[in-house]
Short mmCIF file of C-alpha atoms and ligand atoms in Angstrom, two decimals:
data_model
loop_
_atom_site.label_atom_id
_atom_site.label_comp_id
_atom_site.label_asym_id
_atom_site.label_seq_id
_atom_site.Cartn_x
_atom_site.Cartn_y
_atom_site.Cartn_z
CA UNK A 9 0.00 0.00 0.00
CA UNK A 10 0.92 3.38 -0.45
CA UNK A 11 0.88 5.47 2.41
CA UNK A 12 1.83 9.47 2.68
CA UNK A 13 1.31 12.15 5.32
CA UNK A 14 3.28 15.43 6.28
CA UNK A 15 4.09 17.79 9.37
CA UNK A 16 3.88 21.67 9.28
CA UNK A 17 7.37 22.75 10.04
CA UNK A 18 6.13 25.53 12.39
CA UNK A 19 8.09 25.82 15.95
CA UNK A 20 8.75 22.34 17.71
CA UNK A 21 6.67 19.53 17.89
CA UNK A 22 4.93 18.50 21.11
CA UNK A 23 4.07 14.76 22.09
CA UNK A 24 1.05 15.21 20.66
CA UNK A 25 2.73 15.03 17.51
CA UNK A 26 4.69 12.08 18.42
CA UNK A 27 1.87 9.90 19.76
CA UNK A 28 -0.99 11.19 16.81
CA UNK A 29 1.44 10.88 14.03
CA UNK A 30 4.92 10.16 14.13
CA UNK A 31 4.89 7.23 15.80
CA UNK A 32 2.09 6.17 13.76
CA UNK A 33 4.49 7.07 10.45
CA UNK A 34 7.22 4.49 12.04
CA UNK A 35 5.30 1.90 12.39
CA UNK A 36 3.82 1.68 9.02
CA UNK A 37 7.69 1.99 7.12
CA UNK A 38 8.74 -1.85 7.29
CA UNK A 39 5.23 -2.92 5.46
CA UNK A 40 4.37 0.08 2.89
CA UNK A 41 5.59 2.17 0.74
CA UNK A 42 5.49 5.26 2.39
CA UNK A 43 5.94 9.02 1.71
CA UNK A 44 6.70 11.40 4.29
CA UNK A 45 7.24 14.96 4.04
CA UNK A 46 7.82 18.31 5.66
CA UNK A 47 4.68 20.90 4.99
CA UNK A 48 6.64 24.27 4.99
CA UNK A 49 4.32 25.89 2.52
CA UNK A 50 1.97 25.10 4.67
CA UNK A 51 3.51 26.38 7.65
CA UNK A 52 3.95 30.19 6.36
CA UNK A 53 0.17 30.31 6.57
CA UNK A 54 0.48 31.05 10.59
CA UNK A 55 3.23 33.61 11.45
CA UNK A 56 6.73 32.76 11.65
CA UNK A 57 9.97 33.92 11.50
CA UNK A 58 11.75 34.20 7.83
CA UNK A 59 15.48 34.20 9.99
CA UNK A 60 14.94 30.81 12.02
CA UNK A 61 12.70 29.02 9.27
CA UNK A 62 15.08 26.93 7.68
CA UNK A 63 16.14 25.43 10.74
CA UNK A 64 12.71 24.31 11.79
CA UNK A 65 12.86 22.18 8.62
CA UNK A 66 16.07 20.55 9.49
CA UNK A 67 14.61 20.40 12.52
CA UNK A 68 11.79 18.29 11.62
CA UNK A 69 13.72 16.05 9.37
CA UNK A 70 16.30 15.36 12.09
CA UNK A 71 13.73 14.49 14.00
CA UNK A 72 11.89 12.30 11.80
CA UNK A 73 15.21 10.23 11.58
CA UNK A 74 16.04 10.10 15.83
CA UNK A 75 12.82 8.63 16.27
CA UNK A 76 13.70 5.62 13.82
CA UNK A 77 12.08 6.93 10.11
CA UNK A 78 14.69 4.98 7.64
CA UNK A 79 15.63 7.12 4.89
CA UNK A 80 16.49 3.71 2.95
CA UNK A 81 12.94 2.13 3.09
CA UNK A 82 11.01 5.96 3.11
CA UNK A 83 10.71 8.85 0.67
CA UNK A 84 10.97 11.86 3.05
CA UNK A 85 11.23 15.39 1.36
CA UNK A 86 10.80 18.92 0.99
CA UNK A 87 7.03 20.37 -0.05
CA UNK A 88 8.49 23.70 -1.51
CA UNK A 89 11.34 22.06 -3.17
CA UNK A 90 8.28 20.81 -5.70
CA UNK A 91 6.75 23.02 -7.42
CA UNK A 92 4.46 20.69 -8.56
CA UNK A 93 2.02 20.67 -5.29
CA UNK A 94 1.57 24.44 -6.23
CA UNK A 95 0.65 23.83 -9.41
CA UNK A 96 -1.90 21.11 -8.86
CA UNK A 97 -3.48 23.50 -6.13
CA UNK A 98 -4.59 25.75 -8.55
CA UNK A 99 -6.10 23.36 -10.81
CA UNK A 100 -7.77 21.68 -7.58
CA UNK A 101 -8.69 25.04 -6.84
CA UNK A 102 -11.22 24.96 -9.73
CA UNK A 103 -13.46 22.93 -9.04
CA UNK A 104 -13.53 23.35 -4.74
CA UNK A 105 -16.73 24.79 -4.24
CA UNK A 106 -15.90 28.06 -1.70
CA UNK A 107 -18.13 27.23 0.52
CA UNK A 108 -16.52 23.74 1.66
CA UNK A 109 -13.53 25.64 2.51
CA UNK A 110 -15.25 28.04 4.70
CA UNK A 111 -16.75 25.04 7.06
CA UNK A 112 -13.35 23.33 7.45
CA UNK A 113 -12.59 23.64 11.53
CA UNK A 114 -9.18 24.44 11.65
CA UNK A 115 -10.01 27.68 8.97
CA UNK A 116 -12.91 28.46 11.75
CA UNK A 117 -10.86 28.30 14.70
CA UNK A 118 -7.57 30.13 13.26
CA UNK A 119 -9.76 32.89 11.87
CA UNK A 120 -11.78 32.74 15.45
CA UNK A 121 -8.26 33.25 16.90
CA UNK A 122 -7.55 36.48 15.00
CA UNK A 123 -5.15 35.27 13.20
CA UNK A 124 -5.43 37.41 9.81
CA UNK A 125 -7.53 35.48 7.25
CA UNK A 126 -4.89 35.36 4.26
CA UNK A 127 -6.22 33.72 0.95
CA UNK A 128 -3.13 31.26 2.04
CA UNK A 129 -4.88 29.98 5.25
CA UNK A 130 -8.47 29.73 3.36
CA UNK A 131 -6.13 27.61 0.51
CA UNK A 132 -4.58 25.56 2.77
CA UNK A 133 -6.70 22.58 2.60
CA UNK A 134 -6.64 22.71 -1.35
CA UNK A 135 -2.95 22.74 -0.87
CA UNK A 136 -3.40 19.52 1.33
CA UNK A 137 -5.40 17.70 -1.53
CA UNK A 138 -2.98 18.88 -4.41
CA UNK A 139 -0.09 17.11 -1.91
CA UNK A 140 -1.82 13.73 -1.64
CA UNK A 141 -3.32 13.78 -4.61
CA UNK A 142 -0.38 14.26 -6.50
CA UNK A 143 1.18 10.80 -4.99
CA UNK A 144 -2.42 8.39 -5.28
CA UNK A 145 -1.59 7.24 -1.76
CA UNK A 146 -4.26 4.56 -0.66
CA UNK A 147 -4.05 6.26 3.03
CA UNK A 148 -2.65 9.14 4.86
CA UNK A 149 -2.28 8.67 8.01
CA UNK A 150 -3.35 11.90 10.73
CA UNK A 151 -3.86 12.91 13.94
CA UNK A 152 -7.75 13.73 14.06
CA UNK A 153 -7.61 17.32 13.53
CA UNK A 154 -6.80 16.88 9.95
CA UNK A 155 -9.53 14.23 9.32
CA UNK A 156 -11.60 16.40 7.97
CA UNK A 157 -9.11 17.82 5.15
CA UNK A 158 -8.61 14.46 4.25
CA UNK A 159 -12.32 13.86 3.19
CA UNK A 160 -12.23 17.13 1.61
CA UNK A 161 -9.60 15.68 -0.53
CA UNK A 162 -11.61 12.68 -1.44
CA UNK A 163 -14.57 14.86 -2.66
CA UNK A 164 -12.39 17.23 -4.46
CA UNK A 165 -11.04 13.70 -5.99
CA UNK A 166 -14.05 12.47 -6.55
CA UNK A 167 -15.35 15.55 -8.35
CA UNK A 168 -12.13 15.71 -10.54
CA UNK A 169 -12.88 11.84 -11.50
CA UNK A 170 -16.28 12.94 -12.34
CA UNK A 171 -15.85 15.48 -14.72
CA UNK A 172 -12.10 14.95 -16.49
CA UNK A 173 -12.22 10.84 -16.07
CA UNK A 174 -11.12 8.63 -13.34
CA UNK A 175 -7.39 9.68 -12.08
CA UNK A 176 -7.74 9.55 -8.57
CA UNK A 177 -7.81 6.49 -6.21
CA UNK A 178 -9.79 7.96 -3.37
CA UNK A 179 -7.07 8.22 0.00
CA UNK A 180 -8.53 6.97 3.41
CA UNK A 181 -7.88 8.94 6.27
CA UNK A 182 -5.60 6.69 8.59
CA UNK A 183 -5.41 6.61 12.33
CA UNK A 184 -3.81 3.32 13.20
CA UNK A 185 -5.23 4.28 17.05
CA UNK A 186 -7.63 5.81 17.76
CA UNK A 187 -7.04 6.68 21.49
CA UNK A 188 -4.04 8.40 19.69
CA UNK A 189 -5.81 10.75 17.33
CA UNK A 190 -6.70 13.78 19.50
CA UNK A 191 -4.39 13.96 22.73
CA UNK A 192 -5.72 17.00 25.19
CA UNK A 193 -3.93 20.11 26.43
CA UNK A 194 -2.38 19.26 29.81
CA UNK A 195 -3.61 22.41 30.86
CA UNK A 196 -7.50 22.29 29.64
CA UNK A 197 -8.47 18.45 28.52
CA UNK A 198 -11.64 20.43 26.79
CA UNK A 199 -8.60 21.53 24.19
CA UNK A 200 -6.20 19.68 22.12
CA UNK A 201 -2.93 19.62 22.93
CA UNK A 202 -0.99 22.38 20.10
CA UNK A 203 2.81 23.93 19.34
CA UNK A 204 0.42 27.19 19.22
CA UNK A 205 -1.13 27.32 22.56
CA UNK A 206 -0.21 30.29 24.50
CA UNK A 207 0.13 28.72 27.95
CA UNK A 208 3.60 26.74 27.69
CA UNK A 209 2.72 25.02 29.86
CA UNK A 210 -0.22 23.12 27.66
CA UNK A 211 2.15 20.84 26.16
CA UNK A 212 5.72 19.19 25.90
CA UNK A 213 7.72 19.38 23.13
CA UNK A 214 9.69 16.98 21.72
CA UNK A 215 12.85 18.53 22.60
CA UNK A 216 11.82 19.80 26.48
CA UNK A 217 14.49 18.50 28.78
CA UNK A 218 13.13 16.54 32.10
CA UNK A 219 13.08 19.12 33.90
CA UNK A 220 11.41 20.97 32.03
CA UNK A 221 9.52 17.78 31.54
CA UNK A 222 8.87 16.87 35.06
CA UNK A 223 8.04 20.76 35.98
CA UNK A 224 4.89 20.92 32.73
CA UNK A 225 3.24 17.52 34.41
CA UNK A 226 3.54 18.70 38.20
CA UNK A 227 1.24 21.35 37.06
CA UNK A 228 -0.87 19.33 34.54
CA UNK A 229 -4.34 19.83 35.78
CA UNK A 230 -6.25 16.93 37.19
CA UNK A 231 -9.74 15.82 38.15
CA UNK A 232 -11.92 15.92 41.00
CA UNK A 233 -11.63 12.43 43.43
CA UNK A 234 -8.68 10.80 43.39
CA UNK A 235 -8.75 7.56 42.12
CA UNK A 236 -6.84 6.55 38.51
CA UNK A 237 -9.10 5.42 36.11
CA UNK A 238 -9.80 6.08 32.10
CA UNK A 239 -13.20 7.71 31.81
CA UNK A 240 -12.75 10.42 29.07
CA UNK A 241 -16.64 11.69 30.38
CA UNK A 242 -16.15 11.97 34.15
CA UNK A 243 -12.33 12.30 34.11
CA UNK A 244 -11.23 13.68 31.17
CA UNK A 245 -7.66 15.14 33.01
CA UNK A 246 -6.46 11.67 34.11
CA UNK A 247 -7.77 9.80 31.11
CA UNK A 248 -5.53 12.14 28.61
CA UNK A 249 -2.78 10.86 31.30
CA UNK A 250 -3.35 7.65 31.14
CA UNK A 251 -3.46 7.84 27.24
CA UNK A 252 0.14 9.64 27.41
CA UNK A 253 1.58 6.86 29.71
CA UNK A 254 0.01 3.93 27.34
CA UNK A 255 1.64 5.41 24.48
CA UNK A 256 5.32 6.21 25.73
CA UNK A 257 5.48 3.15 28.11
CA UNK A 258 3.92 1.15 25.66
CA UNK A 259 1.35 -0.13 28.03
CA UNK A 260 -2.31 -0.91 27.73
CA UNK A 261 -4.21 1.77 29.87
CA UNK A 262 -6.12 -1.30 31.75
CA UNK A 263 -2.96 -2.44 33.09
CA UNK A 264 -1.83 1.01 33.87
CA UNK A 265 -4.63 1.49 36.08
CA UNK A 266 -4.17 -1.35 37.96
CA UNK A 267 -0.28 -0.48 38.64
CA UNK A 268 -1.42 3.12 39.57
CA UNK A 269 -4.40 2.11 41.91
CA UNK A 270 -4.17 3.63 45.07
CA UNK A 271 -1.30 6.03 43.69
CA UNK A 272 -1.63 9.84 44.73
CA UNK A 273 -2.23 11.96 41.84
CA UNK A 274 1.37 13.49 42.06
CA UNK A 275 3.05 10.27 42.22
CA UNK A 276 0.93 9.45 39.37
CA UNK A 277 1.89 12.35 37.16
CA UNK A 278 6.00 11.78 38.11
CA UNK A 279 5.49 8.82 36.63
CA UNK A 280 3.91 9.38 33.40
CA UNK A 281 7.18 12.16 33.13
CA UNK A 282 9.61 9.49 33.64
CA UNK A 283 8.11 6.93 30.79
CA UNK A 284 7.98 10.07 28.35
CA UNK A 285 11.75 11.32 29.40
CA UNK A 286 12.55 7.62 28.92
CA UNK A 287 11.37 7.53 25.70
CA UNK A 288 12.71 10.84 24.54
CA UNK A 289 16.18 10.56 25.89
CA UNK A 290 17.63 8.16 23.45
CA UNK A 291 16.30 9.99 20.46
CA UNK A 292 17.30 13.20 21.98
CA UNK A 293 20.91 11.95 21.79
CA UNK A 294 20.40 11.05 18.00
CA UNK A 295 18.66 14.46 17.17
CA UNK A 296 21.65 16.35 18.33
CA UNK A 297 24.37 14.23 16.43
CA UNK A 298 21.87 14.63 13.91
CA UNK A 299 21.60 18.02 13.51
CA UNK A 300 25.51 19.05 13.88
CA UNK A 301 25.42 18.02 10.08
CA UNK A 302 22.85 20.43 8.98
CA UNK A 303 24.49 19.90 5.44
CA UNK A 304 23.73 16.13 5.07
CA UNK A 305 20.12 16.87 6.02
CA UNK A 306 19.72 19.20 3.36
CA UNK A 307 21.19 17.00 0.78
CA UNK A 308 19.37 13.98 2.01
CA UNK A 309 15.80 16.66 1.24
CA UNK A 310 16.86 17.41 -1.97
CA UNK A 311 18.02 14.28 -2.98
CA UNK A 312 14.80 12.76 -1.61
CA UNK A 313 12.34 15.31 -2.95
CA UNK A 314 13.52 14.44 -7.12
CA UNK A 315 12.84 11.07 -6.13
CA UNK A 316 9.50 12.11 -5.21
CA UNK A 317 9.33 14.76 -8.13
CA UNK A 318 9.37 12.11 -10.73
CA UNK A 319 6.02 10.92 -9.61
CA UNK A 320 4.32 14.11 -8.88
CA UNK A 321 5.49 15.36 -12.35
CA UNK A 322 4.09 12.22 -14.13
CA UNK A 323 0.88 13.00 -12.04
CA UNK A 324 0.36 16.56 -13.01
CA UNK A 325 1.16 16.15 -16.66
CA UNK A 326 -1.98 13.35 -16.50
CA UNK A 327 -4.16 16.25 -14.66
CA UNK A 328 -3.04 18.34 -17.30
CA UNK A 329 -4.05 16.54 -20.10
CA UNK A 330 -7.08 15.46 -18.92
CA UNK A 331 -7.97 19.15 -18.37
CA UNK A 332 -7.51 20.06 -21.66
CA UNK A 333 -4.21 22.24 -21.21
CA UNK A 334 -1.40 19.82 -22.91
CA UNK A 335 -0.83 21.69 -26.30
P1 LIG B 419 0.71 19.78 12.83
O1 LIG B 419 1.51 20.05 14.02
O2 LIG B 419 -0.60 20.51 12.86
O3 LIG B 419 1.45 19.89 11.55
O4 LIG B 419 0.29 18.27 12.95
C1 LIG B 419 1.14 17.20 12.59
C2 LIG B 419 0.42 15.90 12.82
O5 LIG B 419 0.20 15.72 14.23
C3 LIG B 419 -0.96 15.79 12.14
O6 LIG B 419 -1.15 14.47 11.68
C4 LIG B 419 -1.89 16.10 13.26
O7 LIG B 419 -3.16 15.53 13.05
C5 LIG B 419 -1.18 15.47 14.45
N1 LIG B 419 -1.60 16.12 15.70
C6 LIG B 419 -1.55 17.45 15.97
N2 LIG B 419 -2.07 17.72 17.19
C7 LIG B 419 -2.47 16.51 17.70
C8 LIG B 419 -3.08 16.10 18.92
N3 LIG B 419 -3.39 16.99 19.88
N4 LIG B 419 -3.31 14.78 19.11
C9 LIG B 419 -2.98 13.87 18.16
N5 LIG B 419 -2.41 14.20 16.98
C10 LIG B 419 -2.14 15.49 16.74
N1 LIG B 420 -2.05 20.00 7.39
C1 LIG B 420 -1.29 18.99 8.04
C2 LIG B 420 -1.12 19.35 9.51
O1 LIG B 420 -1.30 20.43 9.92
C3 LIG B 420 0.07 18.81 7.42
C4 LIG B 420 -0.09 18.37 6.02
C5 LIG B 420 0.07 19.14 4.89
C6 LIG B 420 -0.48 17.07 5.57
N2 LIG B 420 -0.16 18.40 3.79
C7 LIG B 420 -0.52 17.14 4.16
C8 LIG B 420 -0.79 15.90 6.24
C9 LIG B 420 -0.87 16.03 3.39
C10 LIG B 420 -1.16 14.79 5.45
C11 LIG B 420 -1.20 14.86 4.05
O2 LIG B 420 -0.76 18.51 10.24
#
């Protein structure tokens, strides 16, 4: 099967990342063909910094790689290094009915924010389709927030089949687990856990050290009673917890409730700190050997995104010609 899915380059990734998709991307390497890639395109639609902004993309790909993503089995490159995904936008762009674009959450909420409404941000999820589409992955596998973009794609595929001839195999969103998909703020469970949340203290990021680590869950809030059990209803503090701890120990959540029964809250939390710092450490140690050689990651980008180019050039000439604009 093939299988693609990217990450916004925009400020460091939180655990969130890790447990909704990265982790997720690993896994599926040894059995599919799979594309990964760095959105960067997609991350100038939220404000950034043009002085640091290469090195969040080195920093992504470095971290792709310490967490076990082999180069030799994956495809793993550069959005803006093809121009290719632009170009299929604005043919995609054709035939998206405005008013599906204007109902897509994450366009609500970052608009809701304040964040300036560029015609960028309102694009972005045509941007999304022209980068799957261009690759006829079978699934793309996302955290839950970008579900919904991923049907969008289907019906903007579906439409394009339609009208110009069947092209498109139509991609299925892919969370491999569910309790995964949508891990809360530590601060407010009612939210998702995001790089962009004010409070710092909402989530970890990938690169926190354990203090910093061990300092962000002593003030993760928790629930009223005291007892450790998964109830995302009644205890939706403890049951995001518990969900951390499965993923990073690697432990079903029924057995972690049984270890922590009894347990104080605080112990509880000191815990779940040590299984992510345990975790993190070792690729930690990798990301910054990693990263000394900021010149081998770029190559390795480049190198990787003509492999990919070859396919998302056959793809667009096909669009192209079925549209009517090969001369
Ligand atoms: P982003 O940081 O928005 O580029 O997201 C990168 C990937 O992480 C996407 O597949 C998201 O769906 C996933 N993701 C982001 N936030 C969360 C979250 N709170 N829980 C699970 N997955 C997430
Ligand atoms: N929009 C995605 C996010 O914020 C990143 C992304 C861009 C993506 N293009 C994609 C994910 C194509 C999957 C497939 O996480």
């Amino acid at each position: 099967m093939r299988i693609l899915s990217g990450i916004r380059s925009s400020g460091q990734l939180t655990i969130a990342n890790y447990l909704g998709a990265i982790s997720q991307f690993i896994a599926l390497q040894n059995e599919h063909e799979c594309f990964y890639f760095i959105a960067d395109l997609h991350a100038i639609t939220t404000p950034y910094d043009p002085k640091t902004f290469s090195h969040n993309v080195l920093d992504v790909a470095a971290m792709y790689l310490a967490f076990g993503l082999d180069p030799l089995k994956t495809t793993m490159f550069l959005q803006s290094l093809i121009p290719e995904h632009t170009q299929l936008q604005w043919l995609l762009a054709t035939i998206t009915p405005m008013g599906e674009l204007e109902r897509m959450t994450q366009y609500k909420e970052k608009t809701h924010q304040g964040d300036p409404a560029d015609v960028g941000l309102f694009m972005y999820p045509v941007l999304m389709a022209a980068d799957i589409l261009l690759y006829k992955p079978q699934a793309v596998p996302v955290g839950e927030d970008q579900v919904q973009h991923v049907e969008l794609t289907r019906s903007i595929a579906e439409k394009f089949n339609k009208r110009f001839g069947e092209t498109f195999p139509l991609p299925e969103p892919k969370t491999l687990d569910k309790a995964f998909s949508r891990i809360k703020s530590l601060q407010d469970p009612a939210k998702k856990m995001s790089k962009s949340d004010d409070n710092q203290k909402a989530s970890i990021g990938l690169m926190d050290t354990p203090e910093q680590i061990r300092a962000k869950m002593k003030s993760a809030v928790t629930d009223s009673k005291k007892d450790i059990v998964f109830n995302p209803n009644k205890k939706p503090a403890i049951s995001n917890l518990l969900t951390i701890a499965s993923g990073f120990s690697g432990l079903p959540i029924t057995m972690l409730e049984q270890q922590f029964k009894g347990a104080s809250y605080a112990d509880f939390k000191m815990a779940v700190a040590d299984m992510i710092i345990e975790k993190l450490t070792p690729m930690h140690e990798k990301y910054y050997e990693l990263i000394k050689d900021k010149k081998k990651l770029k190559n390795l980008l480049v190198d990787h995104s003509h492999k990919a180019q070859v396919i998302a050039s056959e793809t667009l000439k096909e669009v192209q010609e079925k549209m009517g604009l090969a001369l």
